[in-house]
Coordinates of C-alpha atoms in Angstrom, one line a residue:
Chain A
X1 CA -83.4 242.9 203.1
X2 CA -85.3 245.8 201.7
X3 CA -86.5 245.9 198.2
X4 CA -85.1 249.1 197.6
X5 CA -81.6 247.1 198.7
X6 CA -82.1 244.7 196.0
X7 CA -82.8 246.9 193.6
X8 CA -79.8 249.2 194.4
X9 CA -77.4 245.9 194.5
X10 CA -78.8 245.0 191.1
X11 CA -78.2 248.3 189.5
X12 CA -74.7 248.5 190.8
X13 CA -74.3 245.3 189.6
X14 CA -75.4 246.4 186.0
X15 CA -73.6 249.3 185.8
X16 CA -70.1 247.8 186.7
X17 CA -70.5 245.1 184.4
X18 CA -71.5 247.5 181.7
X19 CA -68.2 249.8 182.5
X20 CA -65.9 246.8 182.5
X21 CA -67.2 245.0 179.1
X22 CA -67.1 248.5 177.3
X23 CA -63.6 248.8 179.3
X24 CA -62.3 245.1 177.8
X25 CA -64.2 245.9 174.1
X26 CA -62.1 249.2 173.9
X27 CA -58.7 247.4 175.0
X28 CA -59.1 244.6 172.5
X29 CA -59.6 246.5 169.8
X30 CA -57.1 249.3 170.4
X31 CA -54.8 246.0 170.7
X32 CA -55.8 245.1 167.7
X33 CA -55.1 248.6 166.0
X34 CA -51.8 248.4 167.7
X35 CA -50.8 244.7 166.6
X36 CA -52.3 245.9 162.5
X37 CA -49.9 249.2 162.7
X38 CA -46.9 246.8 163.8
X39 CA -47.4 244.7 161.0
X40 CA -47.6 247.6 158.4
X41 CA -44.8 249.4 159.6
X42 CA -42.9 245.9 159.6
X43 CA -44.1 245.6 156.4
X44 CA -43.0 249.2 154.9
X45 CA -39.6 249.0 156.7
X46 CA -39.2 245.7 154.9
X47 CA -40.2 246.8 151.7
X48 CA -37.6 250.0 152.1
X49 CA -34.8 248.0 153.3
X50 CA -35.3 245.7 149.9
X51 CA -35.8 249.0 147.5
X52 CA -32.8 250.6 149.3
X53 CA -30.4 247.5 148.9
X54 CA -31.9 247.2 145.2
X55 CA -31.1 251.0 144.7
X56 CA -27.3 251.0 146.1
X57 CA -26.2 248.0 144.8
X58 CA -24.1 248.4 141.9
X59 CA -25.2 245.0 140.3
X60 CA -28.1 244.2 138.1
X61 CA -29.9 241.9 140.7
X62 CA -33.4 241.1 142.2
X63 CA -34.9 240.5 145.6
X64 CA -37.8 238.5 147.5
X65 CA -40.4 239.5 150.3
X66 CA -43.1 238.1 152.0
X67 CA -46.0 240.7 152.3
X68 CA -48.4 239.4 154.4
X69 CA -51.1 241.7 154.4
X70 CA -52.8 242.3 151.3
X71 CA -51.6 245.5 150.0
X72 CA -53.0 248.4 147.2
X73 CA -50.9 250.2 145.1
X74 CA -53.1 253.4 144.3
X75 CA -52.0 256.1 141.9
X76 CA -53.4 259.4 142.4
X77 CA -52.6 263.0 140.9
X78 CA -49.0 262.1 140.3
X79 CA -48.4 260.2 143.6
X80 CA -48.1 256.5 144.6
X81 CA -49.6 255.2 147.6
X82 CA -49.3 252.1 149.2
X83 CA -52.5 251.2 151.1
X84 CA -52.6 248.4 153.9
X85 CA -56.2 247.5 155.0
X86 CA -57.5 250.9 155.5
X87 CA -54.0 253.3 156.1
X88 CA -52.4 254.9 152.7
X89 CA -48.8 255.8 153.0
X90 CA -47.5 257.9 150.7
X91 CA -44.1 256.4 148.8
X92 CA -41.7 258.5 146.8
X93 CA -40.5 255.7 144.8
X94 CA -42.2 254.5 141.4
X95 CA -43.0 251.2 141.1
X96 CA -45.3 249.1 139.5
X97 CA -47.2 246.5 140.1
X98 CA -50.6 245.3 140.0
X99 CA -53.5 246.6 142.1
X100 CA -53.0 244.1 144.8
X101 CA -50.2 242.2 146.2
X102 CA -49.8 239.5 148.7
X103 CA -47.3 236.6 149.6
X104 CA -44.1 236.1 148.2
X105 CA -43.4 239.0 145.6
X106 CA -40.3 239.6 143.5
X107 CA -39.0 243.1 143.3
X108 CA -36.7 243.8 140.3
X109 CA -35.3 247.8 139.4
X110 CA -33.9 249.6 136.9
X111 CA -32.6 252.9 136.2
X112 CA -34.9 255.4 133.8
X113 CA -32.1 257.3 132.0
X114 CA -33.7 259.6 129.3
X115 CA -31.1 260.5 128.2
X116 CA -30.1 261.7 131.7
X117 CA -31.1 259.5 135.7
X118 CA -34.9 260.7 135.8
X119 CA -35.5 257.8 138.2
X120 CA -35.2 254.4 139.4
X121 CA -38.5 252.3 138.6
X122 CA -39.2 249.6 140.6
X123 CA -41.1 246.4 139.6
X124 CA -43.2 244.4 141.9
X125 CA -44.3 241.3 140.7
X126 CA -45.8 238.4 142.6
X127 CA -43.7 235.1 141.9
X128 CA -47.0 232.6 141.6
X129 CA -47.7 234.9 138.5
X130 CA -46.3 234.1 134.7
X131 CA -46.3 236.4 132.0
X132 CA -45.4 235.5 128.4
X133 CA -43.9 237.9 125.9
X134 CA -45.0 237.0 122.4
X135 CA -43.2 237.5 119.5
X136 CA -43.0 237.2 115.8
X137 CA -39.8 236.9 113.2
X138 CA -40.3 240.8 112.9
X139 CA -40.0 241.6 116.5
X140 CA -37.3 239.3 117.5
X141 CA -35.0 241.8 117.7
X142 CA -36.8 243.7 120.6
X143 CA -37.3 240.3 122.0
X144 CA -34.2 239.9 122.1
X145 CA -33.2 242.7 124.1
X146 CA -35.9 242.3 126.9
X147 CA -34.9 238.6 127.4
X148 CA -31.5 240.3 128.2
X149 CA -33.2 243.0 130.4
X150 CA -35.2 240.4 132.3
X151 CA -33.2 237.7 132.4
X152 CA -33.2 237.5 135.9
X153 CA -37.2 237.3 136.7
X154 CA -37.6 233.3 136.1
X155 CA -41.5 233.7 136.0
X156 CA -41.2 235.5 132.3
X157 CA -41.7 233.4 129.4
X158 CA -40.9 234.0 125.7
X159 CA -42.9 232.4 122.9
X160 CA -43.1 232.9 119.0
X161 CA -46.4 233.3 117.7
X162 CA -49.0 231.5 117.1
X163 CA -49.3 230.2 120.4
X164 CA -52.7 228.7 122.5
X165 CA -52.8 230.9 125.6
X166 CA -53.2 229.4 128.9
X167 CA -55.8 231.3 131.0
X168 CA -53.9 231.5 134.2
X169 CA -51.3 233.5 132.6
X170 CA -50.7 237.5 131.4
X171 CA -49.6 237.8 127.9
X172 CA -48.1 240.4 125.8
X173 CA -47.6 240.8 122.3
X174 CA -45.2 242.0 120.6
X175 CA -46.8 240.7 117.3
X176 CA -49.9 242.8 115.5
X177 CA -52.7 239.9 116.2
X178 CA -53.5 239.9 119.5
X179 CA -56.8 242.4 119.9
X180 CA -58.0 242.1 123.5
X181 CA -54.5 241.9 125.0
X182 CA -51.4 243.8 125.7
X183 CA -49.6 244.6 122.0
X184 CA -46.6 246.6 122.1
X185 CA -45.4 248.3 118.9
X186 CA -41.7 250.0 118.8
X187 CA -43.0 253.2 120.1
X188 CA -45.9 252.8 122.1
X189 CA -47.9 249.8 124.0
X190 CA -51.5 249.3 123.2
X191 CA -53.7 248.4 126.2
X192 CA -57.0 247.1 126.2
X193 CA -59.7 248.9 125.7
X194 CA -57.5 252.3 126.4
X195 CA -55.6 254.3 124.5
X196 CA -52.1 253.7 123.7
X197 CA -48.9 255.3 125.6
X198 CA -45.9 256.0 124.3
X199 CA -42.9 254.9 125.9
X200 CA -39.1 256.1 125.7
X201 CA -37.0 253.1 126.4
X202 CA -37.4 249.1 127.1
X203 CA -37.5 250.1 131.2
X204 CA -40.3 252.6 130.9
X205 CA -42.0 250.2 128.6
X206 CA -41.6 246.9 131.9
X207 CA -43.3 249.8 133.8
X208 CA -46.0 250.4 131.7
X209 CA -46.2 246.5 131.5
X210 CA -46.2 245.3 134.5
X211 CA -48.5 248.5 136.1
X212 CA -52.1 248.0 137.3
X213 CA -52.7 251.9 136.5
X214 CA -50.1 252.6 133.1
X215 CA -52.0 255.8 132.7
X216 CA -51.5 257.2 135.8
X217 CA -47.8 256.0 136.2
X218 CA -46.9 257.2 132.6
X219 CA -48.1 260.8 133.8
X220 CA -46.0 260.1 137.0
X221 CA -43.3 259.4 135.1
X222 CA -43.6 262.8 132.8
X223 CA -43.8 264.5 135.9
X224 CA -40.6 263.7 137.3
X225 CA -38.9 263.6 133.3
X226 CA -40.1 267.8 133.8
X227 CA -38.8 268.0 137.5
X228 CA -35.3 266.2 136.3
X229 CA -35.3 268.2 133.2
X230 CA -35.6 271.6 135.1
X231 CA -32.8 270.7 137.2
X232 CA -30.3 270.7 134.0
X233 CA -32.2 273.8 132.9
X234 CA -31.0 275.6 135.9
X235 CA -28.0 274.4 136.1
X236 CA -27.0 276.0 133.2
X237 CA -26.5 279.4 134.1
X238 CA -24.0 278.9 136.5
X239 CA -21.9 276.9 134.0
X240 CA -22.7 279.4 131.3
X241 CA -20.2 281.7 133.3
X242 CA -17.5 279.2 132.1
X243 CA -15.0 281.4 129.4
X244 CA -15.6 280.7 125.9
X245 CA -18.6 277.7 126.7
X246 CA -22.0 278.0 124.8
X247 CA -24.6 276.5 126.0
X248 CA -27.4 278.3 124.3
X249 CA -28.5 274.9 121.9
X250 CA -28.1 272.6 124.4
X251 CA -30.3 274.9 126.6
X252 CA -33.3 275.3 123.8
X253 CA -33.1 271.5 123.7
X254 CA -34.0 270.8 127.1
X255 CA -36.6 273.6 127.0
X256 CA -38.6 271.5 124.5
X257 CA -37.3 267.9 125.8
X258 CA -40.5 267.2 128.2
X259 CA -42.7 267.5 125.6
X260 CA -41.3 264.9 123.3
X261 CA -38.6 262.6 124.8
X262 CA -38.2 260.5 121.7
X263 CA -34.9 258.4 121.0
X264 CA -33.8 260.7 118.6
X265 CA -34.5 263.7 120.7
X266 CA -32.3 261.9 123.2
X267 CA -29.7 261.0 120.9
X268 CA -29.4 265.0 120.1
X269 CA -29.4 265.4 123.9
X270 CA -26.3 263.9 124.0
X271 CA -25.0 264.4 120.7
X272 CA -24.7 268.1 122.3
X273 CA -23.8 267.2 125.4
X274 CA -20.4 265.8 124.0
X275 CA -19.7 268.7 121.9
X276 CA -20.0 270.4 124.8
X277 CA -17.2 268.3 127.0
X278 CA -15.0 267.9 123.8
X279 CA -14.5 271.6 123.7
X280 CA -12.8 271.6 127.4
X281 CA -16.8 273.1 129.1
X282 CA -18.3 271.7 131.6
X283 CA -20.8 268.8 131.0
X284 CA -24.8 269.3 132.0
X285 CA -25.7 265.6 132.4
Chain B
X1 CA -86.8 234.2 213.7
X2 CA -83.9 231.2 212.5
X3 CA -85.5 232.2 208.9
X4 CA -84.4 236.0 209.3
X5 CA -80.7 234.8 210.6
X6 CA -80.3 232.5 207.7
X7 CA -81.1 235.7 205.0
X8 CA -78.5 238.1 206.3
X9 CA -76.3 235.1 206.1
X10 CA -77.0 234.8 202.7
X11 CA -76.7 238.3 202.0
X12 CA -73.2 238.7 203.7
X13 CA -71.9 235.6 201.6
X14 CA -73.8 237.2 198.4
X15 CA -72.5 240.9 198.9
X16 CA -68.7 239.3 199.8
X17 CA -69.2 236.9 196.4
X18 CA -69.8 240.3 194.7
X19 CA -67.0 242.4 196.1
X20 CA -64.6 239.3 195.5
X21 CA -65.7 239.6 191.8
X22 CA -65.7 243.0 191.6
X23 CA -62.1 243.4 193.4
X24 CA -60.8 240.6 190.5
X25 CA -62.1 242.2 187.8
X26 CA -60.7 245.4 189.1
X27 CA -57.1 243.7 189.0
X28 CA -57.5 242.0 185.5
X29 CA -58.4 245.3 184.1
X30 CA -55.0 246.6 185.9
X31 CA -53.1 243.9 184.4
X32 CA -54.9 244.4 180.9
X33 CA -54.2 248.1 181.1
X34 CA -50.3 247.4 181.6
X35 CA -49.6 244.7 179.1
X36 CA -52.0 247.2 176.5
X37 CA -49.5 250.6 177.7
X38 CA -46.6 247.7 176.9
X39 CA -47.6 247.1 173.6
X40 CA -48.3 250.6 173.0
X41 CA -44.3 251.8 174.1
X42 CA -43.0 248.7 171.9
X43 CA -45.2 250.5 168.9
X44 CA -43.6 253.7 170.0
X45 CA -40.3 251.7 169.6
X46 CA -41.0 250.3 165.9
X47 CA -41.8 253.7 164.8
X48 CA -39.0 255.3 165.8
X49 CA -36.8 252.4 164.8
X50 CA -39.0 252.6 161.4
X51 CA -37.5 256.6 161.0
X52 CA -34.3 256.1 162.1
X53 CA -34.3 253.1 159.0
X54 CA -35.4 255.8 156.6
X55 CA -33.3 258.2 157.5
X56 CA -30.7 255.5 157.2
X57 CA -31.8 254.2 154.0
X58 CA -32.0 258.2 152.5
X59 CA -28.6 258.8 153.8
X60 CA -27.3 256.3 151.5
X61 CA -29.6 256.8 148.5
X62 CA -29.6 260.4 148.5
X63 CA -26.5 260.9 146.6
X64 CA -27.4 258.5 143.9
X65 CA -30.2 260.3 143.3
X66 CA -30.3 262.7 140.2
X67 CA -31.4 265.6 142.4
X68 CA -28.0 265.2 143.8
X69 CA -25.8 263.2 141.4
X70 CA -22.8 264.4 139.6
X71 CA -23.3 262.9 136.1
X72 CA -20.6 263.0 132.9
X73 CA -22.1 261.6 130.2
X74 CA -25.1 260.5 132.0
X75 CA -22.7 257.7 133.8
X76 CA -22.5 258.1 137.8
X77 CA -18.9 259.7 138.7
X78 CA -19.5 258.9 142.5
X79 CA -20.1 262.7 143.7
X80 CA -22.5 265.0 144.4
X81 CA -22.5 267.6 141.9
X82 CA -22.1 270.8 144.3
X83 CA -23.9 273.1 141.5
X84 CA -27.5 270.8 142.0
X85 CA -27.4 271.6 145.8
X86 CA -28.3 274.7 144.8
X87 CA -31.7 274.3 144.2
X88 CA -33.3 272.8 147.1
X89 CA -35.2 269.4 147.4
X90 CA -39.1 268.5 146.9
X91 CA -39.6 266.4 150.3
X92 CA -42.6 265.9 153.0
X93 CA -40.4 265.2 156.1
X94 CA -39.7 266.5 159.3
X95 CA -36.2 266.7 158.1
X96 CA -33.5 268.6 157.6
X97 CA -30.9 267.5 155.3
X98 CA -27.5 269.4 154.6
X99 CA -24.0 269.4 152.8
X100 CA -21.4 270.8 154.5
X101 CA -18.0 271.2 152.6
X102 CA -15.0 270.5 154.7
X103 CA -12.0 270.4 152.6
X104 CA -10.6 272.6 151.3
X105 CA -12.2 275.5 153.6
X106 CA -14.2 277.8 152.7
X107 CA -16.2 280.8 154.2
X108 CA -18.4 279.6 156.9
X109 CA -21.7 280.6 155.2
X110 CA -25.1 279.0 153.7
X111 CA -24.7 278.4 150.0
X112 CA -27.1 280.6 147.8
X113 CA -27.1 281.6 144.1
X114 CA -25.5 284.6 145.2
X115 CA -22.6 283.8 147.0
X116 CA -22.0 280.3 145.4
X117 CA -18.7 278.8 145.5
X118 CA -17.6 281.3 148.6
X119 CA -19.7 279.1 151.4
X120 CA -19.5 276.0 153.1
X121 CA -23.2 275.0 154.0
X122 CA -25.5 273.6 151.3
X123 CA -29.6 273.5 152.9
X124 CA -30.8 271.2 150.2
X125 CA -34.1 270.8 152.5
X126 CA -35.6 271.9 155.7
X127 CA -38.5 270.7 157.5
X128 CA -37.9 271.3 161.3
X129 CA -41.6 271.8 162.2
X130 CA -42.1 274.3 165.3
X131 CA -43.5 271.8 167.6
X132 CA -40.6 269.3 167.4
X133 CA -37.7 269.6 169.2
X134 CA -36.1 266.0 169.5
X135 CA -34.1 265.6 167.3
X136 CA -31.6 262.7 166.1
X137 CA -28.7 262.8 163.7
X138 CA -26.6 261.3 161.4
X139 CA -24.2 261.9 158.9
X140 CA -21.9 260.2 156.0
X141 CA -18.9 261.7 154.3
X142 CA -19.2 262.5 150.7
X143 CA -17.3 263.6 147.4
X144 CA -18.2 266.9 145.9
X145 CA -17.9 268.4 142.8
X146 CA -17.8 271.7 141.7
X147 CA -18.2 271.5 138.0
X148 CA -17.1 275.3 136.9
X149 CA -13.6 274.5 138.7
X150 CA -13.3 271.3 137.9
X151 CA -12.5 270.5 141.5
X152 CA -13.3 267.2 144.0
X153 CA -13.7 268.2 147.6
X154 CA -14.5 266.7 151.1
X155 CA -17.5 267.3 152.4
X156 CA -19.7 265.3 155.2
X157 CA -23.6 264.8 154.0
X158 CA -25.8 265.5 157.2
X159 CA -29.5 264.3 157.9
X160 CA -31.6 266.2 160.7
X161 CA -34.4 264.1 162.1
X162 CA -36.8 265.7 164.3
X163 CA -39.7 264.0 166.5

């Protein structure tokens, strides 16, 4: 056999072998692209079918999945992301939860109303974790009402202060000693080491709670409060053309709402609101 | 001369060996290429199953939302509130989603601020993009409200997908 033979039968050889590994490499791992997009779109579908049945069900309830993938909830500009391994998909639902989630996760909701629907806020919380709310003989009357909000999350604790805290668990005061922890005072909730939010009602206050990112989702939150707001804003014009109905106060109130949603701003909100319906017009909210 | 003979032997049997493997590999590639363009199509089939869900899943949160929601005193009354349809939706979908009042009749005409209550069709949002034409549909029947007349009617709450 000629050398030159050899050498040709070699180089074939090499350059088959070199075409079918790079041909198997690139099937394996576009399988493996294809079997990690399966599982997040499993994953998201599962997540909407429990945030849908959570949104129409006319009970106050909870609900369980498994998320097995480790999962990122990112807040950015005003928008939620859920990120699995390296994909983000953007989610038009609020929720909050920590940075990371993984395993068997509890997902509880409830309804913003301010005074009016601004949203529905989802909580994500993963059941191995415990939180405690601690409270003092002043606060027991707030206590009282989130035990009744969250009565149905078993992995919530209540305790009256002083306590010894237990490492493995988040805690949250509702008392004025605890410094590097989460203190909430009837108005706002003090985080560590940032500066404190305001919140509008218990729900927005689990939110803020229970977030990874409490800055970004409080803005989030505004956001939407302006974008609900503006809706009752334009409807009014329309129901202005109703004979003998004035809605010129209720109008300047909802002009300045966004920028201070506080309960008696509410309260005023739908103090005028009923004056409105008691005189035979045509409610806004 | 035996010597020579016993070579070419050896090179038929090593040049068949390599054909052999080479003809093997050839069909395991074809079989790997068929079960990958398998798994591919049953991606293909999640997805769309995964937008048909949402579409689902809008079609019977979208009128508990407050962009659509008839509200008296902030509690739910179980409509849509026709006057909100008005001002269209803030989505990113390739979607179209409409209202379309059936009872009692009224002109056949796309709702604006202009001719509102005389029409029938309420775009609350429209994302058909130019490149998509599939498109797959579904619908629910819903209560509306007209505020200003005080007034419940049928109408049937319509979700375009395209794809």
């Amino acid at each position: 056999m000629p050398k030159a033979q050899t050498q040709f039968n070699w180089i074939f050889v090499l350059i088959a072998g070199v075409i079918f590994l790079a041909f198997f490499i690139t099937i394996a791992m576009k399988y493996r692209d294809i079997q990690e997009e399966k599982t997040h779109i499993e994953l998201l579908n599962n997540l909407d079918i429990a945030i849908t049945s959570l949104q129409s069900s006319p009970f106050k309830t909870t609900t369980k999945i498994n998320i097995p993938v480790e999962t990122q909830l990112l807040c950015n500009n005003n928008k939620l992301y859920l990120k699995i391994a390296e994909r983000q998909y953007e989610t038009q639902n609020i929720i909050a939860s920590q940075e990371k989630i993984k395993n068997k996760i509890i997902i509880s909701s409830n309804q913003l109303n301010l005074p009016f629907k601004i949203a529905t806020l989802y909580y994500l919380l993963p059941e191995a974790k415990k939180y405690v709310f601690v409270y003092d003989e002043e606060s027991k009357e707030q206590i009282e009402e989130i035990k009744q909000d969250l009565s149905l999350l078993e992995n919530i604790e209540y305790k009256q202060s002083p306590i010894k805290e237990d490492p493995a668990k988040d805690y949250i005061y509702l008392t004025q000693s605890a410094k590097s922890k989460i203190q909430v005072t009837p108005t706002s909730i003090l985080l560590p080491n940032k500066q404190p939010l305001p919140y509008y009602n218990n729900y927005h206050l689990y939110a803020l709670i229970f977030s990874s990112q409490p800055e970004c989702l409080s803005s989030l939150i505004d956001s939407q409060l302006k974008q609900k707001t503006q809706i009752y804003i334009d409807k009014i014009p329309f129901l202005q053309s109703s004979q003998g109905c004035d809605y010129s106060l209720i109008n300047n109130q909802l002009q300045q709402f966004p920028q201070n949603p506080s309960k008696s701003n509410q309260e005023l909100l739908i103090e005028l609101n009923k004056q409105i319906i008691n005189k035979n017009c045509p409610a806004v909210f | 001369m035996p010597k020579m003979k016993i070579s070419k032997k050896a090179q038929a049997q090593n040049l068949e060996t390599i054909i052999v493997i080479l003809i093997v590999t050839i069909i395991i590639a074809i079989g790997i290429a068929i079960f990958y363009n398998l798994q591919s199509n049953s991606l293909d089939n999640l997805k769309q199953l995964y937008r048909q869900n949402q579409a689902i899943n809008l079609l019977s949160t979208l009128p508990l939302t407050p962009e659509l929601q008839y509200t008296e005193f902030g509690y739910d009354k179980s409509s849509i509130d026709a006057i909100k349809l008005l001002t269209p939706l803030k989505l990113k979908s390739n979607m179209k989603i409409e209202v379309q009042q059936l009872y009692p009749e009224k002109p056949k005409a796309t709702c604006s601020k202009s001719n509102y209550p005389e029409c029938s069709t309420y775009i609350i949002y429209d994302g058909q993009p130019k490149s998509l034409k599939n498109q797959e549909i579904i619908s629910t029947p819903a209560l509306l409200y007209h505020p200003i007349e005080k007034q419940y009617s049928f109408a049937i709450l319509i979700i375009t997908t395209y794809y």
